[in-house]
Amino acid sequence: DIAGTWPLANGVEIPYLGLGVWQAEDGAQVQQAVKWALEAGYRHIDTASIYKNEEGVGQAVRESGVPRTDVFVTSKVWNNDQGYDSTLRAFDASLKRLGLETLDLYLIHWPVAGKSQDTWRALEQLYADGRVRAIGVSNFLQHHLEELLPEAQVKPMVNQLEFHPWLVQPELQAYCQQHGIQYQAWSPLMQGKVFEQDVVNDLAAKYGKSPAQILVRWDLQRGVVTIPKSVKQAHIVSNANVFDFELTADELAYIDGLDRHERLGPDPDTFPG
Ligand code: NAD
């Protein structure tokens, strides 16, 4: 079910399929994309202050006619806003741009050495104040979590990471699972490179689905929340049309086996530096 959810550690339900809007232009483009997604049944939108499209996302959510409580909206604090006070201010600014009273999920976008502990305390404060329903991190490797967790009053509920057949990180998945941290995939469609993967194309042919649908299905069957991005209506609709087939255990393992430990995006150990 496109609007289906999984419970986070605090009981808040996260829709396991969402729309990513990185590189969707603010204004008409992002508004249309969010509108089409909500019409198609998506109930989860992933933005960030650095995407510079929170205004359009918020406007589309507010004007959609879908009750606010039915839509899960995520934003993220950008690196140069990290630190306790500056994170509180960044959160206020994001909410104001979105035109929303509360957020569903607020993430530390990237680990920043020497700052993420203070940033996390700010997220805990926002959570305690009821201004956000769940808090988490993004791009945290195991060693980043090992530094954060002993200091944390509230454990991160989500870790959003680059995840696709070239970067599976099974040990990190297992570590997150042990700590009750929901794994979430960014760039689940390999930023479009999914269409060049022979194994995925073969599975697509077998099931009469698109390669994008195969990877979205792989994410969901692996228990990974996924946020494929598109601004085209046909792709937004089709990327979520994954509930009429099932990959076998062997096929899931076969896709896992494509792992090349290769990133399409920055390495959390060297970015932002
Ligand atoms: P993605 O893997 O979702 O790929 C998106 C691209 O694939 C689109 O631009 C489009 O060109 C193509 N595409 C999508 N559906 C298609 C279809 N059906 N047919 C043909 N082409 C299609 O890439 P992404 O945007 O990098 O990742 C998804 C989301 O993850 C982002 O929008 C953002 O919300 C989030 N993200 C987070 C971080 C982070 O640091 N936390 C980093 C990158 C992305």
PDB file of C-alpha atoms and ligand atoms in Angstrom:
ATOM      1  CA  ASP A   1       0.000   0.000   0.000  1.00  0.00           C
ATOM      2  CA  ILE A   2       1.496   3.313  -1.107  1.00  0.00           C
ATOM      3  CA  ALA A   3       0.526   5.038   2.156  1.00  0.00           C
ATOM      4  CA  GLY A   4       1.658   2.120   4.342  1.00  0.00           C
ATOM      5  CA  THR A   5       3.747   2.893   7.415  1.00  0.00           C
ATOM      6  CA  TRP A   6       6.288   1.385   9.772  1.00  0.00           C
ATOM      7  CA  PRO A   7       6.588   2.412  13.429  1.00  0.00           C
ATOM      8  CA  LEU A   8       9.664   4.337  14.554  1.00  0.00           C
ATOM      9  CA  ALA A   9      11.184   3.648  17.983  1.00  0.00           C
ATOM     10  CA  ASN A  10       8.866   6.201  19.614  1.00  0.00           C
ATOM     11  CA  GLY A  11       5.746   4.729  17.989  1.00  0.00           C
ATOM     12  CA  VAL A  12       5.353   7.456  15.353  1.00  0.00           C
ATOM     13  CA  GLU A  13       4.398   5.864  12.042  1.00  0.00           C
ATOM     14  CA  ILE A  14       6.588   6.720   9.039  1.00  0.00           C
ATOM     15  CA  PRO A  15       5.232   6.083   5.540  1.00  0.00           C
ATOM     16  CA  TYR A  16       7.838   3.752   4.056  1.00  0.00           C
ATOM     17  CA  LEU A  17       7.588   5.361   0.615  1.00  0.00           C
ATOM     18  CA  GLY A  18       8.071   9.082   0.131  1.00  0.00           C
ATOM     19  CA  LEU A  19       8.887  11.665  -2.511  1.00  0.00           C
ATOM     20  CA  GLY A  20      12.392  13.148  -2.511  1.00  0.00           C
ATOM     21  CA  VAL A  21      12.638  16.732  -3.771  1.00  0.00           C
ATOM     22  CA  TRP A  22      16.365  17.477  -3.945  1.00  0.00           C
ATOM     23  CA  GLN A  23      17.016  19.581  -7.075  1.00  0.00           C
ATOM     24  CA  ALA A  24      13.321  20.251  -7.560  1.00  0.00           C
ATOM     25  CA  GLU A  25      13.024  23.987  -8.140  1.00  0.00           C
ATOM     26  CA  ASP A  26      11.102  26.039  -5.635  1.00  0.00           C
ATOM     27  CA  GLY A  27       7.853  27.435  -6.967  1.00  0.00           C
ATOM     28  CA  ALA A  28       5.856  25.753  -9.693  1.00  0.00           C
ATOM     29  CA  GLN A  29       8.103  22.736 -10.195  1.00  0.00           C
ATOM     30  CA  VAL A  30       8.235  21.482  -6.621  1.00  0.00           C
ATOM     31  CA  GLN A  31       4.605  22.427  -5.983  1.00  0.00           C
ATOM     32  CA  GLN A  32       3.467  20.369  -8.978  1.00  0.00           C
ATOM     33  CA  ALA A  33       5.627  17.414  -7.965  1.00  0.00           C
ATOM     34  CA  VAL A  34       4.261  17.383  -4.407  1.00  0.00           C
ATOM     35  CA  LYS A  35       0.702  17.844  -5.657  1.00  0.00           C
ATOM     36  CA  TRP A  36       1.050  14.926  -8.093  1.00  0.00           C
ATOM     37  CA  ALA A  37       2.617  12.766  -5.405  1.00  0.00           C
ATOM     38  CA  LEU A  38      -0.175  13.440  -2.920  1.00  0.00           C
ATOM     39  CA  GLU A  39      -2.760  12.786  -5.648  1.00  0.00           C
ATOM     40  CA  ALA A  40      -1.025   9.487  -6.406  1.00  0.00           C
ATOM     41  CA  GLY A  41      -1.298   8.524  -2.732  1.00  0.00           C
ATOM     42  CA  TYR A  42       2.171   9.407  -1.406  1.00  0.00           C
ATOM     43  CA  ARG A  43       1.994  10.613   2.194  1.00  0.00           C
ATOM     44  CA  HIS A  44       5.648  11.473   2.841  1.00  0.00           C
ATOM     45  CA  ILE A  45       7.781  14.322   1.457  1.00  0.00           C
ATOM     46  CA  ASP A  46      11.525  14.662   2.044  1.00  0.00           C
ATOM     47  CA  THR A  47      12.977  18.181   1.834  1.00  0.00           C
ATOM     48  CA  ALA A  48      15.832  20.082   3.514  1.00  0.00           C
ATOM     49  CA  SER A  49      16.724  23.717   4.048  1.00  0.00           C
ATOM     50  CA  ILE A  50      19.615  23.350   1.572  1.00  0.00           C
ATOM     51  CA  TYR A  51      17.193  22.243  -1.166  1.00  0.00           C
ATOM     52  CA  LYS A  52      15.795  25.785  -1.104  1.00  0.00           C
ATOM     53  CA  ASN A  53      12.301  24.565  -1.878  1.00  0.00           C
ATOM     54  CA  GLU A  54      10.637  24.358   1.535  1.00  0.00           C
ATOM     55  CA  GLU A  55       8.249  27.180   0.610  1.00  0.00           C
ATOM     56  CA  GLY A  56       6.895  25.333  -2.394  1.00  0.00           C
ATOM     57  CA  VAL A  57       6.724  22.036  -0.514  1.00  0.00           C
ATOM     58  CA  GLY A  58       4.796  23.638   2.330  1.00  0.00           C
ATOM     59  CA  GLN A  59       2.420  25.453   0.035  1.00  0.00           C
ATOM     60  CA  ALA A  60       1.632  22.279  -1.898  1.00  0.00           C
ATOM     61  CA  VAL A  61       1.053  20.312   1.321  1.00  0.00           C
ATOM     62  CA  ARG A  62      -1.152  23.054   2.758  1.00  0.00           C
ATOM     63  CA  GLU A  63      -3.202  23.457  -0.428  1.00  0.00           C
ATOM     64  CA  SER A  64      -3.521  19.743  -1.184  1.00  0.00           C
ATOM     65  CA  GLY A  65      -6.679  19.132   0.771  1.00  0.00           C
ATOM     66  CA  VAL A  66      -4.983  16.175   2.442  1.00  0.00           C
ATOM     67  CA  PRO A  67      -5.240  16.600   6.220  1.00  0.00           C
ATOM     68  CA  ARG A  68      -1.924  17.815   7.649  1.00  0.00           C
ATOM     69  CA  THR A  69      -1.827  14.868  10.064  1.00  0.00           C
ATOM     70  CA  ASP A  70      -1.898  12.455   7.121  1.00  0.00           C
ATOM     71  CA  VAL A  71       1.276  13.834   5.496  1.00  0.00           C
ATOM     72  CA  PHE A  72       4.742  13.089   6.876  1.00  0.00           C
ATOM     73  CA  VAL A  73       7.076  16.034   6.223  1.00  0.00           C
ATOM     74  CA  THR A  74      10.831  15.804   6.796  1.00  0.00           C
ATOM     75  CA  SER A  75      13.384  18.605   6.762  1.00  0.00           C
ATOM     76  CA  LYS A  76      17.045  18.777   7.751  1.00  0.00           C
ATOM     77  CA  VAL A  77      19.437  21.197   9.411  1.00  0.00           C
ATOM     78  CA  TRP A  78      22.257  22.224   7.073  1.00  0.00           C
ATOM     79  CA  ASN A  79      25.898  21.986   8.064  1.00  0.00           C
ATOM     80  CA  ASN A  80      26.640  25.652   8.621  1.00  0.00           C
ATOM     81  CA  ASP A  81      23.619  25.955  10.937  1.00  0.00           C
ATOM     82  CA  GLN A  82      24.898  23.233  13.267  1.00  0.00           C
ATOM     83  CA  GLY A  83      25.378  24.044  16.956  1.00  0.00           C
ATOM     84  CA  TYR A  84      22.698  24.396  19.646  1.00  0.00           C
ATOM     85  CA  ASP A  85      21.290  27.912  19.203  1.00  0.00           C
ATOM     86  CA  SER A  86      21.812  28.065  15.454  1.00  0.00           C
ATOM     87  CA  THR A  87      19.957  24.771  14.998  1.00  0.00           C
ATOM     88  CA  LEU A  88      16.983  26.079  16.978  1.00  0.00           C
ATOM     89  CA  ARG A  89      16.964  29.142  14.728  1.00  0.00           C
ATOM     90  CA  ALA A  90      17.314  27.030  11.569  1.00  0.00           C
ATOM     91  CA  PHE A  91      14.366  24.894  12.649  1.00  0.00           C
ATOM     92  CA  ASP A  92      12.203  27.986  13.181  1.00  0.00           C
ATOM     93  CA  ALA A  93      13.199  29.284   9.767  1.00  0.00           C
ATOM     94  CA  SER A  94      12.360  25.968   8.091  1.00  0.00           C
ATOM     95  CA  LEU A  95       8.944  25.799   9.751  1.00  0.00           C
ATOM     96  CA  LYS A  96       8.250  29.369   8.736  1.00  0.00           C
ATOM     97  CA  ARG A  97       9.168  28.709   5.105  1.00  0.00           C
ATOM     98  CA  LEU A  98       7.063  25.552   5.132  1.00  0.00           C
ATOM     99  CA  GLY A  99       4.191  27.409   6.765  1.00  0.00           C
ATOM    100  CA  LEU A 100       3.629  24.456   9.084  1.00  0.00           C
ATOM    101  CA  GLU A 101       3.162  24.321  12.862  1.00  0.00           C
ATOM    102  CA  THR A 102       5.146  21.147  13.403  1.00  0.00           C
ATOM    103  CA  LEU A 103       7.456  18.863  11.476  1.00  0.00           C
ATOM    104  CA  ASP A 104       7.167  15.083  11.392  1.00  0.00           C
ATOM    105  CA  LEU A 105      10.904  14.426  11.182  1.00  0.00           C
ATOM    106  CA  TYR A 106      13.930  16.685  11.543  1.00  0.00           C
ATOM    107  CA  LEU A 107      17.362  15.322  10.652  1.00  0.00           C
ATOM    108  CA  ILE A 108      20.977  16.402  11.087  1.00  0.00           C
ATOM    109  CA  HIS A 109      21.831  16.486   7.375  1.00  0.00           C
ATOM    110  CA  TRP A 110      25.524  15.514   7.749  1.00  0.00           C
ATOM    111  CA  PRO A 111      27.780  14.808  10.710  1.00  0.00           C
ATOM    112  CA  VAL A 112      29.951  17.868  11.452  1.00  0.00           C
ATOM    113  CA  ALA A 113      32.911  17.108  13.707  1.00  0.00           C
ATOM    114  CA  GLY A 114      32.766  18.976  17.005  1.00  0.00           C
ATOM    115  CA  LYS A 115      29.240  20.253  16.383  1.00  0.00           C
ATOM    116  CA  SER A 116      26.823  17.380  15.962  1.00  0.00           C
ATOM    117  CA  GLN A 117      26.532  16.724  19.734  1.00  0.00           C
ATOM    118  CA  ASP A 118      25.260  20.267  20.316  1.00  0.00           C
ATOM    119  CA  THR A 119      23.059  20.036  17.251  1.00  0.00           C
ATOM    120  CA  TRP A 120      21.584  16.827  18.632  1.00  0.00           C
ATOM    121  CA  ARG A 121      20.798  18.520  21.977  1.00  0.00           C
ATOM    122  CA  ALA A 122      18.831  21.119  20.016  1.00  0.00           C
ATOM    123  CA  LEU A 123      16.875  18.387  18.229  1.00  0.00           C
ATOM    124  CA  GLU A 124      16.152  16.754  21.591  1.00  0.00           C
ATOM    125  CA  GLN A 125      14.844  20.099  22.846  1.00  0.00           C
ATOM    126  CA  LEU A 126      12.597  20.542  19.808  1.00  0.00           C
ATOM    127  CA  TYR A 127      11.316  17.010  20.309  1.00  0.00           C
ATOM    128  CA  ALA A 128      10.687  17.559  24.031  1.00  0.00           C
ATOM    129  CA  ASP A 129       8.810  20.761  23.177  1.00  0.00           C
ATOM    130  CA  GLY A 130       6.542  18.848  20.807  1.00  0.00           C
ATOM    131  CA  ARG A 131       7.617  20.846  17.772  1.00  0.00           C
ATOM    132  CA  VAL A 132       8.724  17.768  15.841  1.00  0.00           C
ATOM    133  CA  ARG A 133       7.284  14.252  16.093  1.00  0.00           C
ATOM    134  CA  ALA A 134      10.546  12.392  15.479  1.00  0.00           C
ATOM    135  CA  ILE A 135      14.245  13.271  15.227  1.00  0.00           C
ATOM    136  CA  GLY A 136      17.124  11.593  13.496  1.00  0.00           C
ATOM    137  CA  VAL A 137      20.355  11.869  11.589  1.00  0.00           C
ATOM    138  CA  SER A 138      21.542  11.516   8.028  1.00  0.00           C
ATOM    139  CA  ASN A 139      24.855  10.310   6.652  1.00  0.00           C
ATOM    140  CA  PHE A 140      25.985   9.013  10.051  1.00  0.00           C
ATOM    141  CA  LEU A 141      28.336   6.046   9.760  1.00  0.00           C
ATOM    142  CA  GLN A 142      28.730   3.627  12.668  1.00  0.00           C
ATOM    143  CA  HIS A 143      31.559   5.606  14.267  1.00  0.00           C
ATOM    144  CA  HIS A 144      29.468   8.797  14.130  1.00  0.00           C
ATOM    145  CA  LEU A 145      26.635   6.967  15.907  1.00  0.00           C
ATOM    146  CA  GLU A 146      29.050   5.484  18.444  1.00  0.00           C
ATOM    147  CA  GLU A 147      30.078   9.033  19.353  1.00  0.00           C
ATOM    148  CA  LEU A 148      26.528  10.362  19.493  1.00  0.00           C
ATOM    149  CA  LEU A 149      24.633   7.594  21.263  1.00  0.00           C
ATOM    150  CA  PRO A 150      26.375   7.694  24.689  1.00  0.00           C
ATOM    151  CA  GLU A 151      25.595  11.430  24.942  1.00  0.00           C
ATOM    152  CA  ALA A 152      22.041  11.209  23.654  1.00  0.00           C
ATOM    153  CA  GLN A 153      18.990  11.413  25.929  1.00  0.00           C
ATOM    154  CA  VAL A 154      16.855  10.428  22.962  1.00  0.00           C
ATOM    155  CA  LYS A 155      18.266   8.056  20.369  1.00  0.00           C
ATOM    156  CA  PRO A 156      17.967   9.034  16.703  1.00  0.00           C
ATOM    157  CA  MET A 157      14.889   7.341  15.280  1.00  0.00           C
ATOM    158  CA  VAL A 158      16.077   7.473  11.664  1.00  0.00           C
ATOM    159  CA  ASN A 159      19.374   7.436   9.778  1.00  0.00           C
ATOM    160  CA  GLN A 160      18.992   8.555   6.154  1.00  0.00           C
ATOM    161  CA  LEU A 161      21.856   7.264   4.008  1.00  0.00           C
ATOM    162  CA  GLU A 162      22.919   6.774   0.443  1.00  0.00           C
ATOM    163  CA  PHE A 163      21.542   3.305  -0.366  1.00  0.00           C
ATOM    164  CA  HIS A 164      21.344   1.456  -3.672  1.00  0.00           C
ATOM    165  CA  PRO A 165      22.904  -1.669  -5.184  1.00  0.00           C
ATOM    166  CA  TRP A 166      26.384  -0.129  -5.338  1.00  0.00           C
ATOM    167  CA  LEU A 167      26.326   0.913  -1.657  1.00  0.00           C
ATOM    168  CA  VAL A 168      24.509  -1.587   0.556  1.00  0.00           C
ATOM    169  CA  GLN A 169      26.491  -1.257   3.851  1.00  0.00           C
ATOM    170  CA  PRO A 170      24.956  -4.330   5.525  1.00  0.00           C
ATOM    171  CA  GLU A 171      26.977  -3.854   8.741  1.00  0.00           C
ATOM    172  CA  LEU A 172      25.658  -0.313   9.122  1.00  0.00           C
ATOM    173  CA  GLN A 173      22.122  -1.558   8.457  1.00  0.00           C
ATOM    174  CA  ALA A 174      22.541  -4.185  11.184  1.00  0.00           C
ATOM    175  CA  TYR A 175      23.998  -1.656  13.622  1.00  0.00           C
ATOM    176  CA  CYS A 176      21.080   0.721  13.065  1.00  0.00           C
ATOM    177  CA  GLN A 177      18.590  -2.092  13.502  1.00  0.00           C
ATOM    178  CA  GLN A 178      20.214  -3.141  16.807  1.00  0.00           C
ATOM    179  CA  HIS A 179      19.800   0.416  18.065  1.00  0.00           C
ATOM    180  CA  GLY A 180      16.217   0.879  16.913  1.00  0.00           C
ATOM    181  CA  ILE A 181      17.255   3.350  14.203  1.00  0.00           C
ATOM    182  CA  GLN A 182      15.164   3.098  11.035  1.00  0.00           C
ATOM    183  CA  TYR A 183      17.322   2.933   7.888  1.00  0.00           C
ATOM    184  CA  GLN A 184      16.207   5.292   5.122  1.00  0.00           C
ATOM    185  CA  ALA A 185      17.574   5.348   1.561  1.00  0.00           C
ATOM    186  CA  TRP A 186      18.644   8.425  -0.339  1.00  0.00           C
ATOM    187  CA  SER A 187      19.428   8.214  -4.071  1.00  0.00           C
ATOM    188  CA  PRO A 188      17.505   4.899  -4.143  1.00  0.00           C
ATOM    189  CA  LEU A 189      17.370   5.091  -7.959  1.00  0.00           C
ATOM    190  CA  MET A 190      21.107   5.719  -8.203  1.00  0.00           C
ATOM    191  CA  GLN A 191      20.304   9.241  -9.437  1.00  0.00           C
ATOM    192  CA  GLY A 192      18.980   7.632 -12.618  1.00  0.00           C
ATOM    193  CA  LYS A 193      21.805   5.092 -13.099  1.00  0.00           C
ATOM    194  CA  VAL A 194      19.369   2.305 -12.166  1.00  0.00           C
ATOM    195  CA  PHE A 195      18.425   2.118 -15.815  1.00  0.00           C
ATOM    196  CA  GLU A 196      21.957   1.007 -16.758  1.00  0.00           C
ATOM    197  CA  GLN A 197      22.106  -1.986 -14.390  1.00  0.00           C
ATOM    198  CA  ASP A 198      21.805  -5.294 -16.260  1.00  0.00           C
ATOM    199  CA  VAL A 199      20.666  -7.323 -13.256  1.00  0.00           C
ATOM    200  CA  VAL A 200      17.966  -4.806 -12.440  1.00  0.00           C
ATOM    201  CA  ASN A 201      16.897  -4.585 -16.080  1.00  0.00           C
ATOM    202  CA  ASP A 202      16.582  -8.381 -16.213  1.00  0.00           C
ATOM    203  CA  LEU A 203      14.383  -8.411 -13.129  1.00  0.00           C
ATOM    204  CA  ALA A 204      12.327  -5.565 -14.586  1.00  0.00           C
ATOM    205  CA  ALA A 205      11.746  -7.623 -17.739  1.00  0.00           C
ATOM    206  CA  LYS A 206      10.825 -10.693 -15.689  1.00  0.00           C
ATOM    207  CA  TYR A 207       8.160  -8.858 -13.688  1.00  0.00           C
ATOM    208  CA  GLY A 208       7.030  -6.443 -16.400  1.00  0.00           C
ATOM    209  CA  LYS A 209       8.045  -3.543 -14.145  1.00  0.00           C
ATOM    210  CA  SER A 210      10.489  -0.648 -14.557  1.00  0.00           C
ATOM    211  CA  PRO A 211      14.023  -0.821 -13.123  1.00  0.00           C
ATOM    212  CA  ALA A 212      13.059   1.978 -10.733  1.00  0.00           C
ATOM    213  CA  GLN A 213      10.156  -0.100  -9.432  1.00  0.00           C
ATOM    214  CA  ILE A 214      12.492  -3.054  -8.867  1.00  0.00           C
ATOM    215  CA  LEU A 215      14.756  -0.987  -6.624  1.00  0.00           C
ATOM    216  CA  VAL A 216      11.902   0.633  -4.721  1.00  0.00           C
ATOM    217  CA  ARG A 217      10.549  -2.870  -4.106  1.00  0.00           C
ATOM    218  CA  TRP A 218      14.006  -4.091  -3.002  1.00  0.00           C
ATOM    219  CA  ASP A 219      14.198  -1.216  -0.491  1.00  0.00           C
ATOM    220  CA  LEU A 220      10.799  -2.004   0.972  1.00  0.00           C
ATOM    221  CA  GLN A 221      11.368  -5.749   1.194  1.00  0.00           C
ATOM    222  CA  ARG A 222      14.688  -4.985   2.957  1.00  0.00           C
ATOM    223  CA  GLY A 223      12.851  -2.816   5.502  1.00  0.00           C
ATOM    224  CA  VAL A 224      14.402   0.400   4.199  1.00  0.00           C
ATOM    225  CA  VAL A 225      12.265   3.563   3.989  1.00  0.00           C
ATOM    226  CA  THR A 226      12.747   5.004   0.512  1.00  0.00           C
ATOM    227  CA  ILE A 227      12.280   8.428  -1.108  1.00  0.00           C
ATOM    228  CA  PRO A 228      12.738   8.231  -4.904  1.00  0.00           C
ATOM    229  CA  LYS A 229      12.832  11.633  -6.572  1.00  0.00           C
ATOM    230  CA  SER A 230      11.112  12.812  -9.705  1.00  0.00           C
ATOM    231  CA  VAL A 231       9.361  15.967 -10.852  1.00  0.00           C
ATOM    232  CA  LYS A 232       7.584  14.193 -13.732  1.00  0.00           C
ATOM    233  CA  GLN A 233       4.056  13.059 -13.038  1.00  0.00           C
ATOM    234  CA  ALA A 234       4.357   9.765 -14.930  1.00  0.00           C
ATOM    235  CA  HIS A 235       7.528   8.833 -13.012  1.00  0.00           C
ATOM    236  CA  ILE A 236       6.126   9.924  -9.640  1.00  0.00           C
ATOM    237  CA  VAL A 237       3.115   7.695 -10.229  1.00  0.00           C
ATOM    238  CA  SER A 238       5.050   4.748 -11.618  1.00  0.00           C
ATOM    239  CA  ASN A 239       7.834   4.766  -8.983  1.00  0.00           C
ATOM    240  CA  ALA A 240       5.200   4.053  -6.335  1.00  0.00           C
ATOM    241  CA  ASN A 241       3.415   1.352  -8.314  1.00  0.00           C
ATOM    242  CA  VAL A 242       5.257  -1.470  -6.570  1.00  0.00           C
ATOM    243  CA  PHE A 243       2.571  -3.293  -4.624  1.00  0.00           C
ATOM    244  CA  ASP A 244       1.528  -5.884  -7.210  1.00  0.00           C
ATOM    245  CA  PHE A 245       4.665  -8.041  -7.239  1.00  0.00           C
ATOM    246  CA  GLU A 246       7.236  -9.472  -4.867  1.00  0.00           C
ATOM    247  CA  LEU A 247      10.950 -10.196  -5.330  1.00  0.00           C
ATOM    248  CA  THR A 248      12.093 -13.612  -4.154  1.00  0.00           C
ATOM    249  CA  ALA A 249      14.650 -14.014  -1.360  1.00  0.00           C
ATOM    250  CA  ASP A 250      17.211 -15.070  -3.982  1.00  0.00           C
ATOM    251  CA  GLU A 251      16.532 -11.975  -6.057  1.00  0.00           C
ATOM    252  CA  LEU A 252      16.896  -9.705  -3.021  1.00  0.00           C
ATOM    253  CA  ALA A 253      20.221 -11.375  -2.238  1.00  0.00           C
ATOM    254  CA  TYR A 254      21.283 -11.066  -5.852  1.00  0.00           C
ATOM    255  CA  ILE A 255      20.726  -7.306  -5.761  1.00  0.00           C
ATOM    256  CA  ASP A 256      22.578  -7.097  -2.410  1.00  0.00           C
ATOM    257  CA  GLY A 257      25.438  -8.860  -4.180  1.00  0.00           C
ATOM    258  CA  LEU A 258      25.906  -5.994  -6.647  1.00  0.00           C
ATOM    259  CA  ASP A 259      27.523  -4.008  -3.800  1.00  0.00           C
ATOM    260  CA  ARG A 260      30.669  -2.190  -4.998  1.00  0.00           C
ATOM    261  CA  HIS A 261      31.125   0.021  -1.903  1.00  0.00           C
ATOM    262  CA  GLU A 262      30.798   2.838  -4.376  1.00  0.00           C
ATOM    263  CA  ARG A 263      29.239   6.185  -3.619  1.00  0.00           C
ATOM    264  CA  LEU A 264      27.419   8.505  -6.001  1.00  0.00           C
ATOM    265  CA  GLY A 265      27.400  11.249  -3.379  1.00  0.00           C
ATOM    266  CA  PRO A 266      29.889  12.610  -0.843  1.00  0.00           C
ATOM    267  CA  ASP A 267      31.685  10.471   1.736  1.00  0.00           C
ATOM    268  CA  PRO A 268      30.496  11.370   5.255  1.00  0.00           C
ATOM    269  CA  ASP A 269      34.085  11.038   6.482  1.00  0.00           C
ATOM    270  CA  THR A 270      35.386  13.795   4.222  1.00  0.00           C
ATOM    271  CA  PHE A 271      32.282  15.943   3.677  1.00  0.00           C
ATOM    272  CA  PRO A 272      31.620  18.604   4.860  1.00  0.00           C
ATOM    273  CA  GLY A 273      35.202  18.388   6.134  1.00  0.00           C
TER     274      GLY A 273
HETATM  275  P1  NAD B   1      17.191   9.237  -7.001  1.00  0.00           P
HETATM  276  O1  NAD B   1      18.081   8.083  -6.843  1.00  0.00           O
HETATM  277  O2  NAD B   1      15.850   9.233  -6.355  1.00  0.00           O
HETATM  278  O3  NAD B   1      17.062   9.507  -8.560  1.00  0.00           O
HETATM  279  C1  NAD B   1      16.302  10.584  -9.029  1.00  0.00           C
HETATM  280  C2  NAD B   1      16.513  10.787 -10.525  1.00  0.00           C
HETATM  281  O4  NAD B   1      16.170   9.582 -11.241  1.00  0.00           O
HETATM  282  C3  NAD B   1      15.524  11.846 -11.048  1.00  0.00           C
HETATM  283  O5  NAD B   1      16.125  13.105 -11.082  1.00  0.00           O
HETATM  284  C4  NAD B   1      15.208  11.362 -12.440  1.00  0.00           C
HETATM  285  O6  NAD B   1      16.147  11.920 -13.323  1.00  0.00           O
HETATM  286  C5  NAD B   1      15.424   9.891 -12.390  1.00  0.00           C
HETATM  287  N1  NAD B   1      14.147   9.161 -12.337  1.00  0.00           N
HETATM  288  C6  NAD B   1      13.325   9.010 -11.276  1.00  0.00           C
HETATM  289  N2  NAD B   1      12.297   8.211 -11.568  1.00  0.00           N
HETATM  290  C7  NAD B   1      12.460   7.843 -12.865  1.00  0.00           C
HETATM  291  C8  NAD B   1      11.730   7.022 -13.736  1.00  0.00           C
HETATM  292  N3  NAD B   1      10.631   6.407 -13.328  1.00  0.00           N
HETATM  293  N4  NAD B   1      12.190   6.881 -14.995  1.00  0.00           N
HETATM  294  C9  NAD B   1      13.310   7.494 -15.416  1.00  0.00           C
HETATM  295  N5  NAD B   1      14.063   8.274 -14.618  1.00  0.00           N
HETATM  296  C10 NAD B   1      13.641   8.457 -13.353  1.00  0.00           C
HETATM  297  O7  NAD B   1      18.044  10.525  -6.565  1.00  0.00           O
HETATM  298  P2  NAD B   1      18.111  11.597  -5.426  1.00  0.00           P
HETATM  299  O8  NAD B   1      17.240  12.757  -5.736  1.00  0.00           O
HETATM  300  O9  NAD B   1      19.554  11.851  -5.227  1.00  0.00           O
HETATM  301  O10 NAD B   1      17.602  10.867  -4.074  1.00  0.00           O
HETATM  302  C11 NAD B   1      16.265  10.866  -3.661  1.00  0.00           C
HETATM  303  C12 NAD B   1      16.022  11.828  -2.521  1.00  0.00           C
HETATM  304  O11 NAD B   1      16.862  11.529  -1.414  1.00  0.00           O
HETATM  305  C13 NAD B   1      16.384  13.286  -2.823  1.00  0.00           C
HETATM  306  O12 NAD B   1      15.465  13.915  -3.682  1.00  0.00           O
HETATM  307  C14 NAD B   1      16.425  13.853  -1.441  1.00  0.00           C
HETATM  308  O13 NAD B   1      15.114  14.069  -0.939  1.00  0.00           O
HETATM  309  C15 NAD B   1      17.119  12.719  -0.683  1.00  0.00           C
HETATM  310  N6  NAD B   1      18.581  12.910  -0.575  1.00  0.00           N
HETATM  311  C16 NAD B   1      19.126  13.080   0.652  1.00  0.00           C
HETATM  312  C17 NAD B   1      20.490  13.237   0.812  1.00  0.00           C
HETATM  313  C18 NAD B   1      21.060  13.404   2.182  1.00  0.00           C
HETATM  314  O14 NAD B   1      22.241  13.762   2.299  1.00  0.00           O
HETATM  315  N7  NAD B   1      20.304  13.157   3.221  1.00  0.00           N
HETATM  316  C19 NAD B   1      21.330  13.245  -0.305  1.00  0.00           C
HETATM  317  C20 NAD B   1      20.770  13.061  -1.550  1.00  0.00           C
HETATM  318  C21 NAD B   1      19.400  12.886  -1.675  1.00  0.00           C
END
